[in-house]
Every structure is written in C-alpha cells, then in structure tokens.
Coordinates of N, CA and C in Angstrom, one line a residue:
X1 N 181.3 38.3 155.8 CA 180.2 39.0 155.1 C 180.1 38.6 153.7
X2 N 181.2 38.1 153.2 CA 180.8 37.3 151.8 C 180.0 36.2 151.8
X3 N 179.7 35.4 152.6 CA 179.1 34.6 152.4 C 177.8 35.0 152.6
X4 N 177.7 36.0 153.5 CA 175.9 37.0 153.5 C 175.6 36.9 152.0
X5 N 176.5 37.8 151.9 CA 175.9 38.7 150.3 C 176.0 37.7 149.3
X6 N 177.0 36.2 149.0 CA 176.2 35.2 148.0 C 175.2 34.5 148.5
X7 N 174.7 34.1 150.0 CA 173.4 33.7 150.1 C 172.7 34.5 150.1
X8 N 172.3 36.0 149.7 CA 171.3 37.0 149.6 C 171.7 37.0 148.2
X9 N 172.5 37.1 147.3 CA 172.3 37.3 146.0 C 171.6 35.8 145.3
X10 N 171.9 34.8 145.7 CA 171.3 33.4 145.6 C 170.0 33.5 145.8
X11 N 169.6 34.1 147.0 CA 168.1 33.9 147.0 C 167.0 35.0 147.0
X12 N 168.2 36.0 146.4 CA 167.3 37.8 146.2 C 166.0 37.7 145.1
X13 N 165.1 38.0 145.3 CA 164.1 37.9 144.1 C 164.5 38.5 142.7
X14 N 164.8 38.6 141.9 CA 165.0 39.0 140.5 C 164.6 39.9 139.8
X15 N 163.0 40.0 140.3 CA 162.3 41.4 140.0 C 161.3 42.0 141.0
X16 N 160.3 42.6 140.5 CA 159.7 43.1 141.4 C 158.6 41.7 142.6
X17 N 158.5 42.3 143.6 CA 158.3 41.6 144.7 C 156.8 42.2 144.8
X18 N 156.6 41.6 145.8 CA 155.1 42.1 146.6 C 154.7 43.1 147.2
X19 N 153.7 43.7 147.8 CA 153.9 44.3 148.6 C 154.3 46.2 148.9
X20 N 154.9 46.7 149.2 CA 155.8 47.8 149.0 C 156.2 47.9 147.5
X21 N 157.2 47.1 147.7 CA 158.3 46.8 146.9 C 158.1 47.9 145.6
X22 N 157.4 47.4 144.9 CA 157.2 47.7 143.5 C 157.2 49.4 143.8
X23 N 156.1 49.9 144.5 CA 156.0 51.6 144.9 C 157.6 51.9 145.5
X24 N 158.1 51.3 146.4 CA 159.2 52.3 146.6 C 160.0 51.7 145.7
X25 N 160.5 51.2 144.5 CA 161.2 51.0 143.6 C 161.5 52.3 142.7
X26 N 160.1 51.8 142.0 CA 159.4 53.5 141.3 C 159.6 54.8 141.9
X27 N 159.1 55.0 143.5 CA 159.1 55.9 143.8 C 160.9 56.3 144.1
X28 N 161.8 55.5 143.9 CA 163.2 56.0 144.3 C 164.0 55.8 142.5
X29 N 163.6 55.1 141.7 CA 163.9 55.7 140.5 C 163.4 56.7 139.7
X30 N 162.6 57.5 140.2 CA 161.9 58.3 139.5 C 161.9 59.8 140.6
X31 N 162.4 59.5 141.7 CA 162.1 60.8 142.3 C 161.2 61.0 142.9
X32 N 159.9 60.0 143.0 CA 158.6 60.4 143.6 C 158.7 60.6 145.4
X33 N 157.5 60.0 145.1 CA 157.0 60.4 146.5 C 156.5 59.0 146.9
X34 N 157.1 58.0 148.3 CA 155.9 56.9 148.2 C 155.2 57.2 149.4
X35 N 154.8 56.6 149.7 CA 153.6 56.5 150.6 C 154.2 56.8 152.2
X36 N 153.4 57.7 152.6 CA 153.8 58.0 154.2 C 154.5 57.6 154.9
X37 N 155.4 57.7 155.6 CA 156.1 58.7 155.5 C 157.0 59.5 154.4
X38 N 157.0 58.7 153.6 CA 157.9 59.1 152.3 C 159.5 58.8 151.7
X39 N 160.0 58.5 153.2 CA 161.1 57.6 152.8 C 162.4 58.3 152.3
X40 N 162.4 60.1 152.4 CA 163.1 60.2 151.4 C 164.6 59.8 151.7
X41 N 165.3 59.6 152.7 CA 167.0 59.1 152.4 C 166.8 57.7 151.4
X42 N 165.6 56.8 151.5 CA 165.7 55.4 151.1 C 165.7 56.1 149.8
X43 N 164.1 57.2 149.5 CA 164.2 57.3 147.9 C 165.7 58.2 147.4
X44 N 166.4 59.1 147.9 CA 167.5 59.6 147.7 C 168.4 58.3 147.0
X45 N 168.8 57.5 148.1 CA 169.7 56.7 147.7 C 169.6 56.1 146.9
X46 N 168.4 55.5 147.0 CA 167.6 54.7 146.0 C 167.8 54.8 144.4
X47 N 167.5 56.3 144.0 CA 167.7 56.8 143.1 C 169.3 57.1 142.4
X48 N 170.2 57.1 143.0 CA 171.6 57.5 143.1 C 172.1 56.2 142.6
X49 N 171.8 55.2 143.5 CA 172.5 53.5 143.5 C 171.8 53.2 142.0
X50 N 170.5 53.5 141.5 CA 169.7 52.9 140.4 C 170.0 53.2 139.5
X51 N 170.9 54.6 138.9 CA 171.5 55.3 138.1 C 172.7 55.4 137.9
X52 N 173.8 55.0 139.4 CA 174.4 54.9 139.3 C 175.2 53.4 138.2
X53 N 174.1 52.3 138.5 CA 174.6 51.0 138.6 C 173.7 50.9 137.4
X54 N 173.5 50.7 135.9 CA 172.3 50.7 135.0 C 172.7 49.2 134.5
X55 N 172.7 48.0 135.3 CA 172.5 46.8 135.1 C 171.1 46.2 135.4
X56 N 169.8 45.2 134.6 CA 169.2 44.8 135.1 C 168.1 45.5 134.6
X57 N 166.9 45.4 135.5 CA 165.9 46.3 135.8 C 166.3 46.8 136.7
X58 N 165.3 48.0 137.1 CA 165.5 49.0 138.2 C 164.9 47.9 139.5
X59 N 163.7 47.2 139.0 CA 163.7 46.6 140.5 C 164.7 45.1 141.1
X60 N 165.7 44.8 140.3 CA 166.8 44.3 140.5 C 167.6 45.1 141.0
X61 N 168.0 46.0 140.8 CA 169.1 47.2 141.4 C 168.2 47.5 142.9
X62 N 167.3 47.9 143.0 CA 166.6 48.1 144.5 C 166.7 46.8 145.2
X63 N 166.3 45.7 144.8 CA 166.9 44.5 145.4 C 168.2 44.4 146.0
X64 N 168.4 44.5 144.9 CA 170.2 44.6 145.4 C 170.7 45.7 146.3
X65 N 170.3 46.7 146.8 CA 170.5 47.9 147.2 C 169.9 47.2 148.6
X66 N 169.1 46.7 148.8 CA 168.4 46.0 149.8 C 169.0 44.9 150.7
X67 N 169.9 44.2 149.6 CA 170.8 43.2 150.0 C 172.3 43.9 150.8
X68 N 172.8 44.7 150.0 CA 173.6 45.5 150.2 C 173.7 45.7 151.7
X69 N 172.7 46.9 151.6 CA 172.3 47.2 153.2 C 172.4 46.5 154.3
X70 N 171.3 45.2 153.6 CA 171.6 44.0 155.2 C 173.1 43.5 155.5
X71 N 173.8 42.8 154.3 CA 175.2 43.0 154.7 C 176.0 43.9 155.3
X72 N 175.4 45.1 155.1 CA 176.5 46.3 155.9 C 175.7 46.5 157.4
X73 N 174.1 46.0 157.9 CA 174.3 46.2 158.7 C 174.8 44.8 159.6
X74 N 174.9 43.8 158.9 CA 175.6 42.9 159.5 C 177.3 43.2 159.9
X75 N 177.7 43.8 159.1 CA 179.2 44.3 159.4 C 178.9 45.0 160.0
X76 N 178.3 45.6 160.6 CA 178.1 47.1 161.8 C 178.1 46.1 162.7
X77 N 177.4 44.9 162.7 CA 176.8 44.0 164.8 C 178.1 43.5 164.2
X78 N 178.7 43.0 163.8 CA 180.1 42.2 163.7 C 180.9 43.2 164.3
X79 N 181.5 44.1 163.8 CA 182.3 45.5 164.4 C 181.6 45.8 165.6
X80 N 180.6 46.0 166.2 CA 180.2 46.2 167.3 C 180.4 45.3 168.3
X81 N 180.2 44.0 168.0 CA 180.6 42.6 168.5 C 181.9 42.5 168.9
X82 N 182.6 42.7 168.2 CA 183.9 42.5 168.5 C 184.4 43.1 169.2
X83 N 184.4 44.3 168.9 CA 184.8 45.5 169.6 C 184.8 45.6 171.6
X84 N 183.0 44.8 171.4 CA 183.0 45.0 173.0 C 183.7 43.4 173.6
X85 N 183.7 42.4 172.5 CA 183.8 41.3 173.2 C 184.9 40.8 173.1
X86 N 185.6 41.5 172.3 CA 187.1 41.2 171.5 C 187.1 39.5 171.6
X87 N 186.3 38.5 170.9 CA 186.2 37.4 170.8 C 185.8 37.3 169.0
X88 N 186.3 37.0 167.9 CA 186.0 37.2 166.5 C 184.7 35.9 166.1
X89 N 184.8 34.9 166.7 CA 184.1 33.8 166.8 C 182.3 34.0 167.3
X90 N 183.1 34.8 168.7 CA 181.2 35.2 168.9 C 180.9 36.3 168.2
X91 N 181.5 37.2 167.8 CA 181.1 38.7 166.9 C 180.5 38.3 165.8
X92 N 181.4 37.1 165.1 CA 180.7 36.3 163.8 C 179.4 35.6 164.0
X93 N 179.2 34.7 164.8 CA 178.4 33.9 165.4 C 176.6 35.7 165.6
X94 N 177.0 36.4 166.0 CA 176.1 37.5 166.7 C 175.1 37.9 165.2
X95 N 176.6 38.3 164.5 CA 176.7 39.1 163.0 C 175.5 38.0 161.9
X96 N 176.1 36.9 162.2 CA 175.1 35.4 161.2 C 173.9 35.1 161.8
X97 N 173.9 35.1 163.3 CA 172.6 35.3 163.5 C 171.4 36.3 162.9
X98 N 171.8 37.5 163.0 CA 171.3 38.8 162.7 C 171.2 38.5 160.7
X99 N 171.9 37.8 160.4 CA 172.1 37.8 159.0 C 171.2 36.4 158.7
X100 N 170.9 35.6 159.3 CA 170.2 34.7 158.7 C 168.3 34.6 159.6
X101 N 168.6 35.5 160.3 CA 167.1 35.5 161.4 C 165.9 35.6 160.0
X102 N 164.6 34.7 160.1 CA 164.0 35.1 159.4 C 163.8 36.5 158.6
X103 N 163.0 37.1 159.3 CA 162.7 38.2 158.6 C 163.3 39.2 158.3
X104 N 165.0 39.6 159.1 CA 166.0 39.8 158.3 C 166.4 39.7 157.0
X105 N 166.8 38.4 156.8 CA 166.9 37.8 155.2 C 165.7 38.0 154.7
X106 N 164.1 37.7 155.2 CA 163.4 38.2 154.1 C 163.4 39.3 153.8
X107 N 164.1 40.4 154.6 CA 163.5 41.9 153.7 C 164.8 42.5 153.3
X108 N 165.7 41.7 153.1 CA 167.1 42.0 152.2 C 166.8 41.4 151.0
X109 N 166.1 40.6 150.3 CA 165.8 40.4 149.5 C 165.2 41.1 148.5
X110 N 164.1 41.6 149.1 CA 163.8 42.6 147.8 C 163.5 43.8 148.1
X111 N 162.8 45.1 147.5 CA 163.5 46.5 147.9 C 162.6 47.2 149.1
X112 N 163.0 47.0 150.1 CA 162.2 47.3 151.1 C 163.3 48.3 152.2
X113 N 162.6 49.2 152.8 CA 163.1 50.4 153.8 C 164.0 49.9 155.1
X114 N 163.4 48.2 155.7 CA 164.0 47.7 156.9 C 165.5 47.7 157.2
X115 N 166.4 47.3 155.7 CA 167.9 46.7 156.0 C 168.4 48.3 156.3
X116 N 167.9 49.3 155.6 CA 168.5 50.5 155.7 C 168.4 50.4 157.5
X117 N 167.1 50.7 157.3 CA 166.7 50.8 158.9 C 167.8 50.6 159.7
X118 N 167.7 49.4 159.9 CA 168.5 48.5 160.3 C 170.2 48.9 160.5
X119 N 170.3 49.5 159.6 CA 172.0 49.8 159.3 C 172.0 51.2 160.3
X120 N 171.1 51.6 159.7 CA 171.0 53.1 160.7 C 170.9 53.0 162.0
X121 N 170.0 52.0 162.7 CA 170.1 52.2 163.9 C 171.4 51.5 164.6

C-alpha cells in the first residue's frame, strides 16, 4: 500500500481540480451544504481531516483525504483477497489492479466522494 499512496501523492493534483471538486472542498471545510445529495459523512470528515491537518491549502488536504481513502480501500480488497484466497501474490495483484484501474486513480487524486465510496462498500 506504500507504493499506492507515493504514486497517488506523485500524481495527486496540488490544488483545486475541476469539476465537483472545488464545491465539495468548500462545502466540507466550511460546514456547508454541497449539492444533492449533500454528502454529509464526506462533508463531516472532510471537515475534521481539514482542521485537523492545517498544512497546505484546504483543497490539498481534500486531495489528500481523497488519496488516503483510495489506499484504504485498496487495503480493504487486499484483506478481503487474502483472506478468501489465502494466496498474498494474488490479493496484491487484485488490491493493484483496483489501485491503478483508470478511473480509480483518477478520482483519488483530487477531492471527490468515489474513494470513500469505494471504501464503504
């Protein structure tokens, strides 16, 4: 999983992104409200992690929070991988797939709802 998280900090965007991004940034350092559904565990944590950690800008810290996530849900299919296959080679192999699939990596990058998602389910 280290090697996730330095190729997602390598290629994480820096600041604000496109898209979402910038609104649920705001809307989780500030407490708001973003757009429908509303997001609030993302904005909860969002806000917690952005306060907690006061390096950066705030939409570097959501980035990062974004990254985070994808790594841990990659450690969830790794743990789950293993577990059923008890083979550490394919669990890793399952876990790197999941961790380098396009649009995976693209939305660990910058602060978007999916990696959570993702971890959750």
């Amino acid at each position: 999983m280290a090697v996730t998280f330095a190729v997602y900090l390598a290629t994480m965007a820096p600041d604000l992104y496109s898209l979402d991004s910038p609104e649920l940034a705001a809307a989780a350092h500030s407490l708001g409200i973003a757009h429908a559904p509303g997001y609030p565990l993302y904005t909860l944590s969002g806000w917690l992690f952005s306060h907690a950690f006061p390096v950066s800008t705030v939409a570097f810290r959501m980035n990062l929070l974004s990254a985070i996530w994808g790594v841990a849900a990659c450690g969830v299919v790794y743990a789950l991988a293993y577990r059923f296959t008890a083979r550490p080679l394919v669990a890793a192999a399952g876990a790197m797939a999941l961790a380098f699939s396009y649009y995976f990596w693209l939305d660990a990058l910058y602060a978007e709802v999916y990696t959570l998602d993702a971890l959750l389910f």
